[in-house]
Amino acid sequence: SYELTQPSSVSVSPGQTARITCSGDVLAKKYARWFQQKPGQAPVLVMYKDSERPSGIPERFSGSSSGTTVTLTISGAQVEDEADYYCYSGTDNNQGVFGGGTKLTVL
Amino acid sequence: QVLLAESGGGVVQPGRSLRLSCAASGFTLSRYAMHWVRQAPGKGLEWVAVISYNGSKEYYADSVKGRFTISRDNAQNTLYLQMNSLRAEDTALYYCATLAVVGATVFDYWGQGTLVTVSS
């Protein structure tokens, strides 16, 4: 089965740059998406096709990819960006897979 | 306004069955593949299953294969998840979601989830 590996937590001060990585063999062949989830809420898509930002997502969110690792970057992180972030990808056998999630703390 | 509303969750004993529903409104369900995603209490997201736009193809996570069945009724704008032989580890909030990205078009919507608790 496929796996996506994320750090369990990332912590930055407001205004700093937060980087969250996601690694997995499937990412060499498939695009990744990133979801933001705040407590008690459904996930929200913040990045797709590795580096495309949906409408309504602030420009401080960006994405990149290199080999089997994708990175979500939040430039000038705000307190309201504090949340859990999950990477996601489809797989060769038509399944889906989420990373384990990264808790972003901004304080 | 796109809305996805899950229902059917509850408390069920191990080994029993439960059927979840997801009512879609504000869009044409038949145009999109649909997914179920779950989240155990305090844990991360886990992809569960997907069904093609017309119901001809279904794919499952290894953890539920052979026990869960995803289906849809496009005429009723409703998605289903039949869960059999439930286990304690199936306890989770179950979301239905579109997860659709077609070219540059994003159609990503989630419901608010329905809670399934498997306990004796």
Coordinates of N, CA and C in Angstrom, one line a residue:
Chain A
S1 N 0.8 -1.2 0.0 CA 0.0 0.0 0.0 C 0.9 1.2 0.0
Y2 N 0.3 2.4 -0.4 CA 1.0 3.6 -0.5 C 1.0 4.4 0.8
E3 N 2.1 5.1 1.1 CA 2.1 5.9 2.3 C 2.6 7.3 1.9
L4 N 2.1 8.3 2.7 CA 2.6 9.7 2.6 C 3.1 10.1 4.0
T5 N 4.3 10.6 4.1 CA 4.9 10.9 5.4 C 5.0 12.4 5.6
Q6 N 4.4 12.9 6.7 CA 4.5 14.3 7.1 C 5.1 14.4 8.5
P7 N 5.7 15.5 8.8 CA 6.1 15.8 10.2 C 4.9 16.0 11.0
S8 N 4.9 15.5 12.3 CA 3.7 15.6 13.1 C 3.4 17.0 13.5
S9 N 4.4 17.9 13.6 CA 4.2 19.2 14.0 C 5.2 20.2 13.4
V10 N 4.8 21.4 13.2 CA 5.6 22.5 12.8 C 5.2 23.7 13.6
S11 N 6.2 24.5 14.0 CA 5.8 25.7 14.8 C 6.6 26.9 14.3
V12 N 5.9 28.0 14.2 CA 6.6 29.2 13.7 C 5.9 30.4 14.5
S13 N 6.6 31.5 14.4 CA 6.1 32.8 15.0 C 5.3 33.5 13.9
P14 N 4.3 34.3 14.3 CA 3.6 35.1 13.3 C 4.6 35.9 12.4
G15 N 4.3 35.8 11.1 CA 5.1 36.5 10.1 C 6.3 35.7 9.5
Q16 N 6.6 34.6 10.2 CA 7.6 33.7 9.7 C 7.1 32.8 8.6
T17 N 8.0 32.1 7.9 CA 7.6 31.2 6.9 C 7.5 29.8 7.4
A18 N 6.4 29.1 7.2 CA 6.2 27.8 7.6 C 6.3 26.9 6.4
R19 N 7.0 25.8 6.6 CA 7.2 24.8 5.5 C 6.8 23.4 6.0
I20 N 5.8 22.8 5.3 CA 5.4 21.5 5.7 C 5.7 20.5 4.5
T21 N 6.4 19.4 4.8 CA 6.7 18.5 3.7 C 5.9 17.3 3.8
C22 N 5.8 16.6 2.6 CA 5.1 15.4 2.5 C 5.9 14.5 1.5
S23 N 6.2 13.3 2.0 CA 7.1 12.4 1.1 C 6.4 11.1 0.9
G24 N 6.6 10.6 -0.3 CA 6.1 9.3 -0.7 C 6.4 8.9 -2.1
D25 N 6.6 7.7 -2.4 CA 7.0 7.2 -3.7 C 5.9 7.6 -4.8
V26 N 4.7 7.6 -4.4 CA 3.6 7.9 -5.3 C 3.7 9.3 -5.9
L27 N 4.4 10.2 -5.1 CA 4.4 11.6 -5.5 C 5.4 11.8 -6.7
A28 N 6.2 10.8 -7.0 CA 7.0 10.9 -8.2 C 6.1 10.8 -9.5
K29 N 4.9 10.3 -9.4 CA 4.1 10.0 -10.5 C 2.7 10.7 -10.5
K30 N 2.3 11.1 -9.3 CA 1.0 11.7 -9.1 C 1.1 13.1 -8.4
Y31 N 0.1 13.9 -8.7 CA 0.1 15.2 -8.1 C -0.4 15.1 -6.7
A32 N 0.0 16.1 -5.9 CA -0.5 16.1 -4.5 C -1.4 17.3 -4.3
R33 N -2.3 17.1 -3.3 CA -3.1 18.2 -2.8 C -2.9 18.4 -1.3
W34 N -3.2 19.6 -0.9 CA -3.1 19.9 0.5 C -4.4 20.4 1.1
F35 N -4.8 19.9 2.2 CA -6.0 20.3 2.9 C -5.7 20.9 4.3
Q36 N -6.4 21.9 4.6 CA -6.3 22.6 5.9 C -7.5 22.2 6.7
Q37 N -7.3 21.8 7.9 CA -8.5 21.4 8.8 C -8.4 22.1 10.1
K38 N -9.3 22.9 10.5 CA -9.4 23.6 11.8 C -10.3 22.8 12.7
P39 N -10.2 22.9 14.0 CA -10.9 22.0 14.9 C -12.4 22.1 14.7
G40 N -13.1 21.0 14.6 CA -14.5 20.9 14.4 C -15.0 21.2 13.1
Q41 N -14.1 21.4 12.1 CA -14.5 21.8 10.8 C -14.1 20.7 9.8
A42 N -14.8 20.7 8.6 CA -14.4 19.8 7.5 C -13.1 20.4 6.9
P43 N -12.3 19.5 6.2 CA -11.1 20.0 5.5 C -11.4 20.9 4.4
V44 N -10.5 21.8 4.1 CA -10.6 22.8 3.1 C -9.3 22.6 2.2
L45 N -9.6 22.6 0.9 CA -8.5 22.4 -0.1 C -7.7 23.7 -0.2
V46 N -6.4 23.7 0.0 CA -5.6 24.9 -0.1 C -4.6 24.8 -1.2
M47 N -4.3 23.7 -1.8 CA -3.4 23.5 -2.9 C -3.7 22.3 -3.7
Y48 N -3.6 22.3 -5.0 CA -3.8 21.1 -5.8 C -2.8 21.1 -6.9
K49 N -2.7 20.0 -7.6 CA -1.6 19.8 -8.6 C -0.3 20.3 -8.1
D50 N 0.0 20.0 -6.9 CA 1.3 20.3 -6.3 C 1.4 21.8 -5.9
S51 N 1.1 22.7 -6.9 CA 1.4 24.1 -6.7 C 0.3 25.1 -7.2
E52 N -0.9 24.6 -7.4 CA -2.0 25.4 -7.9 C -2.8 25.8 -6.6
R53 N -3.2 27.1 -6.6 CA -3.9 27.6 -5.4 C -5.4 27.8 -5.8
P54 N -6.3 27.2 -5.1 CA -7.8 27.4 -5.4 C -8.1 28.9 -5.2
S55 N -9.1 29.3 -5.9 CA -9.6 30.7 -5.7 C -10.0 30.8 -4.2
G56 N -9.7 32.0 -3.7 CA -10.1 32.3 -2.3 C -9.0 31.9 -1.3
I57 N -8.0 31.2 -1.7 CA -6.9 30.9 -0.8 C -5.9 32.0 -0.9
P58 N -5.4 32.5 0.3 CA -4.5 33.6 0.3 C -3.2 33.3 -0.5
E59 N -2.6 34.4 -1.1 CA -1.4 34.2 -1.9 C -0.2 33.7 -1.0
R60 N -0.3 33.9 0.3 CA 0.9 33.4 1.1 C 1.0 31.9 1.1
F61 N 0.0 31.2 0.6 CA 0.1 29.8 0.5 C 0.7 29.4 -0.9
S62 N 1.7 28.6 -0.9 CA 2.3 28.1 -2.2 C 2.7 26.7 -2.0
G63 N 2.9 26.0 -3.1 CA 3.3 24.7 -3.1 C 4.4 24.4 -4.1
S64 N 5.2 23.4 -3.8 CA 6.3 23.0 -4.7 C 6.5 21.5 -4.6
S65 N 7.2 21.0 -5.6 CA 7.5 19.5 -5.7 C 8.9 19.2 -6.2
S66 N 9.5 18.2 -5.6 CA 10.8 17.8 -6.1 C 10.9 16.3 -5.8
G67 N 10.9 15.5 -6.9 CA 11.0 14.1 -6.8 C 9.8 13.5 -6.1
T68 N 10.1 12.9 -4.9 CA 9.1 12.2 -4.1 C 8.6 13.0 -2.9
T69 N 8.9 14.3 -3.0 CA 8.5 15.2 -1.8 C 7.8 16.5 -2.4
V70 N 6.7 16.8 -1.7 CA 6.0 18.0 -2.0 C 6.1 18.9 -0.7
T71 N 6.0 20.2 -0.9 CA 6.2 21.1 0.2 C 5.1 22.2 0.1
L72 N 4.4 22.4 1.2 CA 3.4 23.5 1.4 C 4.2 24.6 2.1
T73 N 4.2 25.8 1.6 CA 4.9 26.9 2.2 C 3.8 28.0 2.5
I74 N 3.9 28.5 3.7 CA 3.1 29.6 4.1 C 4.0 30.7 4.4
S75 N 4.1 31.7 3.6 CA 5.0 32.8 3.7 C 4.3 33.9 4.5
G76 N 4.9 34.2 5.7 CA 4.3 35.2 6.5 C 3.1 34.6 7.2
A77 N 3.3 33.5 7.9 CA 2.1 32.8 8.5 C 1.4 33.7 9.5
Q78 N 0.1 33.5 9.5 CA -0.8 34.3 10.4 C -1.4 33.4 11.5
V79 N -1.8 34.0 12.5 CA -2.4 33.2 13.6 C -3.6 32.3 13.1
E80 N -4.3 32.9 12.1 CA -5.5 32.2 11.6 C -5.1 31.0 10.7
D81 N -3.8 30.8 10.4 CA -3.3 29.7 9.7 C -3.1 28.4 10.5
E82 N -3.2 28.6 11.8 CA -2.9 27.5 12.8 C -4.0 26.5 12.5
A83 N -3.6 25.3 12.2 CA -4.5 24.2 11.8 C -3.8 22.9 11.6
D84 N -4.5 21.9 11.3 CA -3.9 20.6 10.8 C -3.8 20.7 9.3
Y85 N -2.7 20.2 8.8 CA -2.6 20.2 7.3 C -2.3 18.7 6.8
Y86 N -3.0 18.3 5.8 CA -2.9 17.0 5.3 C -2.6 17.0 3.8
C87 N -1.6 16.2 3.4 CA -1.4 16.1 2.0 C -2.2 14.8 1.5
Y88 N -2.5 14.8 0.2 CA -3.3 13.7 -0.3 C -2.9 13.5 -1.8
S89 N -3.0 12.2 -2.2 CA -2.7 11.9 -3.6 C -3.5 10.7 -4.0
G90 N -3.8 10.7 -5.3 CA -4.4 9.4 -5.8 C -3.3 8.5 -6.1
T91 N -3.6 7.2 -6.3 CA -2.6 6.2 -6.5 C -2.8 5.5 -7.8
D92 N -1.8 4.7 -8.2 CA -1.8 3.9 -9.4 C -3.0 2.9 -9.4
N93 N -3.4 2.5 -8.3 CA -4.5 1.5 -8.2 C -5.8 2.1 -7.8
N94 N -5.9 3.4 -8.2 CA -7.2 4.1 -8.1 C -7.7 4.3 -6.6
Q95 N -6.8 4.1 -5.7 CA -7.1 4.5 -4.3 C -6.7 5.9 -4.0
G96 N -7.0 6.4 -2.8 CA -6.5 7.6 -2.4 C -5.7 7.4 -1.1
V97 N -4.8 8.4 -0.8 CA -4.0 8.2 0.4 C -3.8 9.6 1.0
F98 N -3.9 9.7 2.3 CA -3.6 11.0 3.0 C -2.4 10.8 3.8
G99 N -1.6 11.8 3.9 CA -0.5 11.8 4.9 C -1.1 11.8 6.3
G100 N -0.2 11.6 7.3 CA -0.7 11.5 8.7 C -1.1 12.8 9.3
G101 N -0.8 13.9 8.6 CA -1.2 15.2 9.1 C -0.1 15.9 9.9
T102 N -0.1 17.3 9.8 CA 0.9 18.1 10.5 C 0.2 19.2 11.2
K103 N 0.4 19.3 12.5 CA -0.2 20.4 13.3 C 0.7 21.6 13.2
L104 N 0.2 22.6 12.6 CA 0.9 23.9 12.5 C 0.5 24.8 13.6
T105 N 1.5 25.2 14.4 CA 1.3 26.2 15.5 C 1.9 27.5 15.1
V106 N 1.1 28.5 15.2 CA 1.6 29.9 14.9 C 1.5 30.7 16.2
L107 N 2.6 30.9 16.9 CA 2.5 31.8 18.1 C 3.9 32.2 18.5
Chain B
Q1 N -25.9 26.9 -4.3 CA -25.0 26.6 -3.2 C -24.9 25.0 -3.1
V2 N -23.6 24.6 -3.1 CA -23.3 23.2 -3.0 C -23.4 22.7 -1.6
L3 N -24.2 21.7 -1.4 CA -24.3 21.1 0.0 C -24.2 19.6 -0.1
L4 N -23.5 19.0 0.9 CA -23.4 17.6 1.1 C -23.8 17.3 2.5
A5 N -24.8 16.5 2.7 CA -25.3 16.2 4.1 C -25.3 14.7 4.3
E6 N -24.4 14.3 5.2 CA -24.3 12.9 5.6 C -25.3 12.6 6.7
S7 N -25.8 11.4 6.7 CA -26.7 10.9 7.8 C -26.5 9.4 7.9
G8 N -27.1 8.9 9.0 CA -27.1 7.4 9.2 C -26.1 6.9 10.2
G9 N -25.3 7.8 10.8 CA -24.3 7.4 11.8 C -25.0 7.0 13.1
G10 N -24.3 6.5 14.0 CA -24.8 6.1 15.3 C -23.9 5.1 16.0
V11 N -24.5 4.6 17.1 CA -23.7 3.6 17.9 C -24.2 2.2 17.4
V12 N -23.2 1.3 17.1 CA -23.5 0.0 16.6 C -22.5 -1.0 17.3
Q13 N -23.0 -2.2 17.5 CA -22.2 -3.2 18.1 C -21.2 -3.8 17.1
P14 N -20.0 -4.3 17.5 CA -19.1 -4.9 16.6 C -19.8 -6.1 15.9
G15 N -19.5 -6.2 14.6 CA -20.0 -7.3 13.8 C -21.3 -6.9 13.1
R16 N -21.9 -5.8 13.5 CA -23.2 -5.4 12.9 C -23.0 -4.5 11.7
S17 N -24.1 -4.1 11.1 CA -24.0 -3.3 9.9 C -24.6 -1.9 10.1
L18 N -24.3 -1.0 9.2 CA -24.8 0.4 9.2 C -24.7 0.9 7.8
R19 N -25.7 1.7 7.4 CA -25.7 2.3 6.0 C -25.7 3.8 6.2
L20 N -24.7 4.5 5.6 CA -24.6 5.9 5.6 C -25.1 6.4 4.3
S21 N -25.7 7.6 4.4 CA -26.2 8.3 3.2 C -25.6 9.7 3.1
C22 N -25.5 10.2 1.9 CA -25.0 11.6 1.7 C -25.9 12.2 0.6
A23 N -26.7 13.2 1.0 CA -27.6 13.8 0.1 C -26.9 15.1 -0.5
A24 N -26.9 15.1 -1.8 CA -26.2 16.2 -2.5 C -27.2 17.2 -3.0
S25 N -26.9 18.5 -3.0 CA -27.8 19.5 -3.5 C -26.9 20.6 -4.1
G26 N -27.5 21.4 -5.0 CA -26.8 22.5 -5.5 C -25.9 22.2 -6.7
F27 N -25.8 20.9 -7.1 CA -25.0 20.5 -8.2 C -25.5 19.2 -8.8
T28 N -25.1 18.8 -10.0 CA -25.5 17.6 -10.6 C -24.6 16.5 -10.2
L29 N -25.0 15.6 -9.2 CA -24.2 14.6 -8.7 C -23.6 13.7 -9.8
S30 N -24.4 13.4 -10.8 CA -24.0 12.4 -11.8 C -22.8 12.9 -12.6
R31 N -22.3 14.1 -12.4 CA -21.2 14.5 -13.2 C -19.8 14.2 -12.5
Y32 N -19.9 13.7 -11.2 CA -18.7 13.6 -10.5 C -18.6 12.3 -9.8
A33 N -17.3 11.8 -9.8 CA -17.0 10.7 -8.8 C -17.2 11.2 -7.4
M34 N -17.5 10.3 -6.5 CA -17.7 10.7 -5.1 C -16.9 9.8 -4.2
H35 N -16.4 10.4 -3.1 CA -15.6 9.7 -2.1 C -16.2 9.7 -0.7
W36 N -15.8 8.7 0.0 CA -16.0 8.7 1.5 C -14.6 8.8 2.1
V37 N -14.5 9.6 3.1 CA -13.2 9.8 3.9 C -13.6 9.8 5.4
R38 N -12.8 9.1 6.2 CA -13.2 9.1 7.6 C -12.0 9.6 8.5
Q39 N -12.4 9.9 9.7 CA -11.5 10.5 10.7 C -11.8 10.0 12.0
A40 N -11.0 9.1 12.5 CA -11.2 8.6 13.9 C -11.0 9.7 14.9
P41 N -11.6 9.6 16.1 CA -11.5 10.7 17.1 C -10.0 11.1 17.4
G42 N -9.7 12.3 17.2 CA -8.3 12.8 17.5 C -7.3 12.3 16.5
K43 N -7.7 11.7 15.4 CA -6.7 11.2 14.5 C -6.8 11.9 13.1
G44 N -6.0 11.4 12.2 CA -5.9 12.0 10.9 C -7.0 11.5 9.9
L45 N -7.0 12.1 8.7 CA -7.9 11.7 7.7 C -7.5 10.4 7.0
E46 N -8.5 9.5 6.7 CA -8.2 8.3 6.0 C -9.2 8.2 4.9
W47 N -8.7 8.0 3.7 CA -9.5 7.8 2.5 C -10.1 6.4 2.6
V48 N -11.4 6.3 2.3 CA -12.2 5.0 2.4 C -12.5 4.4 1.1
A49 N -13.2 5.2 0.2 CA -13.7 4.6 -1.0 C -14.0 5.7 -2.0
V50 N -14.1 5.3 -3.3 CA -14.5 6.2 -4.3 C -15.4 5.4 -5.3
I51 N -16.4 6.1 -5.9 CA -17.3 5.5 -6.9 C -17.3 6.5 -8.1
S52 N -17.2 5.9 -9.3 CA -17.2 6.7 -10.5 C -18.5 7.4 -10.7
Y53 N -18.5 8.4 -11.6 CA -19.7 9.3 -11.8 C -21.0 8.5 -12.1
N54 N -20.8 7.4 -12.8 CA -22.0 6.6 -13.2 C -22.2 5.3 -12.4
G55 N -21.3 5.1 -11.4 CA -21.4 3.9 -10.5 C -20.8 2.7 -11.1
S56 N -20.1 2.8 -12.2 CA -19.6 1.5 -12.8 C -18.3 1.0 -12.2
K57 N -17.6 1.9 -11.5 CA -16.4 1.5 -10.9 C -16.3 1.9 -9.4
E58 N -15.8 1.1 -8.6 CA -15.6 1.3 -7.2 C -14.2 0.9 -6.7
Y59 N -13.7 1.7 -5.8 CA -12.3 1.3 -5.3 C -12.4 1.6 -3.8
Y60 N -11.6 0.8 -3.1 CA -11.7 0.8 -1.6 C -10.3 0.8 -1.0
A61 N -10.2 1.4 0.2 CA -9.0 1.2 1.0 C -8.9 -0.2 1.4
D62 N -7.7 -0.7 1.6 CA -7.4 -2.1 2.0 C -8.1 -2.4 3.3
S63 N -8.2 -1.4 4.2 CA -8.8 -1.6 5.5 C -10.3 -1.9 5.5
V64 N -11.0 -1.6 4.4 CA -12.4 -1.8 4.4 C -12.8 -2.7 3.3
K65 N -11.9 -3.1 2.4 CA -12.2 -3.9 1.2 C -12.9 -5.2 1.7
G66 N -14.0 -5.6 1.0 CA -14.7 -6.8 1.4 C -15.8 -6.6 2.5
R67 N -15.7 -5.5 3.1 CA -16.7 -5.2 4.2 C -17.6 -4.0 3.9
F68 N -17.1 -3.0 3.2 CA -17.8 -1.8 2.9 C -18.2 -1.8 1.4
T69 N -19.3 -1.2 1.1 CA -19.7 -1.1 -0.3 C -20.2 0.4 -0.6
I70 N -19.6 1.0 -1.5 CA -20.0 2.4 -1.9 C -21.0 2.2 -3.1
S71 N -22.0 3.0 -3.1 CA -23.0 3.0 -4.2 C -23.6 4.4 -4.3
R72 N -24.4 4.6 -5.4 CA -25.0 5.9 -5.6 C -26.3 5.8 -6.3
D73 N -27.2 6.8 -6.1 CA -28.4 6.9 -6.8 C -28.4 8.3 -7.4
N74 N -28.0 8.4 -8.6 CA -27.9 9.8 -9.2 C -29.3 10.4 -9.4
A75 N -30.3 9.6 -9.6 CA -31.7 10.1 -9.7 C -32.1 10.8 -8.4
Q76 N -31.7 10.3 -7.3 CA -32.0 10.8 -6.0 C -30.9 11.7 -5.4
N77 N -29.8 11.9 -6.2 CA -28.7 12.8 -5.8 C -28.2 12.3 -4.4
T78 N -28.0 11.0 -4.3 CA -27.6 10.5 -3.0 C -26.5 9.4 -3.2
L79 N -25.5 9.5 -2.3 CA -24.4 8.6 -2.2 C -24.6 7.7 -1.0
Y80 N -24.1 6.5 -1.0 CA -24.3 5.6 0.1 C -23.0 4.9 0.5
L81 N -22.9 4.5 1.7 CA -21.8 3.6 2.2 C -22.4 2.5 3.1
Q82 N -22.5 1.3 2.5 CA -22.9 0.2 3.3 C -21.7 -0.4 4.1
M83 N -21.8 -0.5 5.4 CA -20.7 -0.9 6.2 C -21.2 -2.2 6.9
N84 N -20.5 -3.3 6.6 CA -20.8 -4.6 7.3 C -19.6 -5.0 8.1
S85 N -19.9 -6.0 9.0 CA -18.9 -6.6 9.9 C -18.0 -5.5 10.5
L86 N -18.7 -4.5 11.1 CA -18.0 -3.4 11.7 C -17.1 -3.8 12.9
R87 N -16.0 -3.0 13.0 CA -15.0 -3.3 14.0 C -14.9 -2.0 14.8
A88 N -14.3 -2.1 16.0 CA -14.0 -0.9 16.8 C -13.2 0.1 16.1
E89 N -12.3 -0.4 15.3 CA -11.4 0.6 14.5 C -12.1 1.3 13.4
D90 N -13.3 1.0 13.1 CA -14.1 1.7 12.2 C -14.8 3.0 12.8
T91 N -14.7 3.1 14.1 CA -15.2 4.3 14.8 C -14.6 5.5 14.2
A92 N -15.4 6.4 13.7 CA -14.8 7.6 13.1 C -16.0 8.5 12.6
L93 N -15.6 9.8 12.3 CA -16.5 10.7 11.6 C -16.3 10.4 10.1
Y94 N -17.4 10.1 9.5 CA -17.4 9.8 8.0 C -17.9 11.0 7.2
Y95 N -17.0 11.4 6.3 CA -17.3 12.5 5.4 C -17.6 12.0 4.0
C96 N -18.5 12.6 3.3 CA -18.6 12.4 1.8 C -18.0 13.6 1.2
A97 N -17.3 13.4 0.1 CA -16.6 14.6 -0.5 C -16.5 14.4 -2.1
T98 N -16.4 15.5 -2.8 CA -16.3 15.4 -4.2 C -14.8 15.2 -4.6
L99 N -13.9 15.9 -4.0 CA -12.5 15.8 -4.3 C -12.2 15.8 -5.8
A100 N -12.9 16.7 -6.5 CA -12.8 16.7 -8.0 C -11.9 17.8 -8.4
V101 N -10.9 17.5 -9.2 CA -10.0 18.4 -9.9 C -9.9 17.9 -11.3
V102 N -10.5 18.7 -12.3 CA -10.5 18.3 -13.7 C -9.8 19.4 -14.4
G103 N -8.6 19.2 -14.9 CA -7.8 20.2 -15.5 C -7.6 21.3 -14.5
A104 N -8.0 22.5 -14.9 CA -7.9 23.7 -14.0 C -9.1 23.9 -13.2
T105 N -10.1 23.1 -13.3 CA -11.3 23.3 -12.6 C -11.3 22.5 -11.3
V106 N -11.5 23.2 -10.2 CA -11.6 22.6 -8.9 C -13.0 22.5 -8.4
F107 N -13.5 21.3 -8.0 CA -14.8 21.2 -7.5 C -14.7 20.3 -6.2
D108 N -14.2 20.9 -5.2 CA -13.9 20.2 -3.9 C -14.8 20.6 -2.8
Y109 N -15.7 19.7 -2.5 CA -16.7 20.0 -1.4 C -16.8 18.8 -0.5
W110 N -17.0 19.1 0.8 CA -17.1 18.1 1.8 C -18.4 18.4 2.6
G111 N -19.0 17.3 3.1 CA -20.0 17.5 4.1 C -19.5 17.7 5.5
Q112 N -20.3 17.8 6.5 CA -19.9 18.0 7.8 C -19.7 16.7 8.6
G113 N -20.0 15.6 8.0 CA -19.7 14.3 8.6 C -20.8 13.7 9.4
T114 N -20.8 12.4 9.5 CA -21.7 11.7 10.4 C -20.9 10.7 11.2
L115 N -21.1 10.7 12.5 CA -20.3 9.9 13.5 C -20.8 8.5 13.6
V116 N -19.8 7.6 13.4 CA -20.1 6.1 13.6 C -19.3 5.7 14.8
T117 N -19.9 5.1 15.8 CA -19.3 4.5 16.9 C -19.6 3.0 17.0
V118 N -18.5 2.2 17.0 CA -18.6 0.8 17.1 C -18.2 0.4 18.4
S119 N -19.2 -0.1 19.2 CA -18.9 -0.4 20.6 C -19.9 -1.4 21.1
S120 N -19.5 -2.3 22.0 CA -20.4 -3.2 22.6 C -21.0 -2.6 23.9

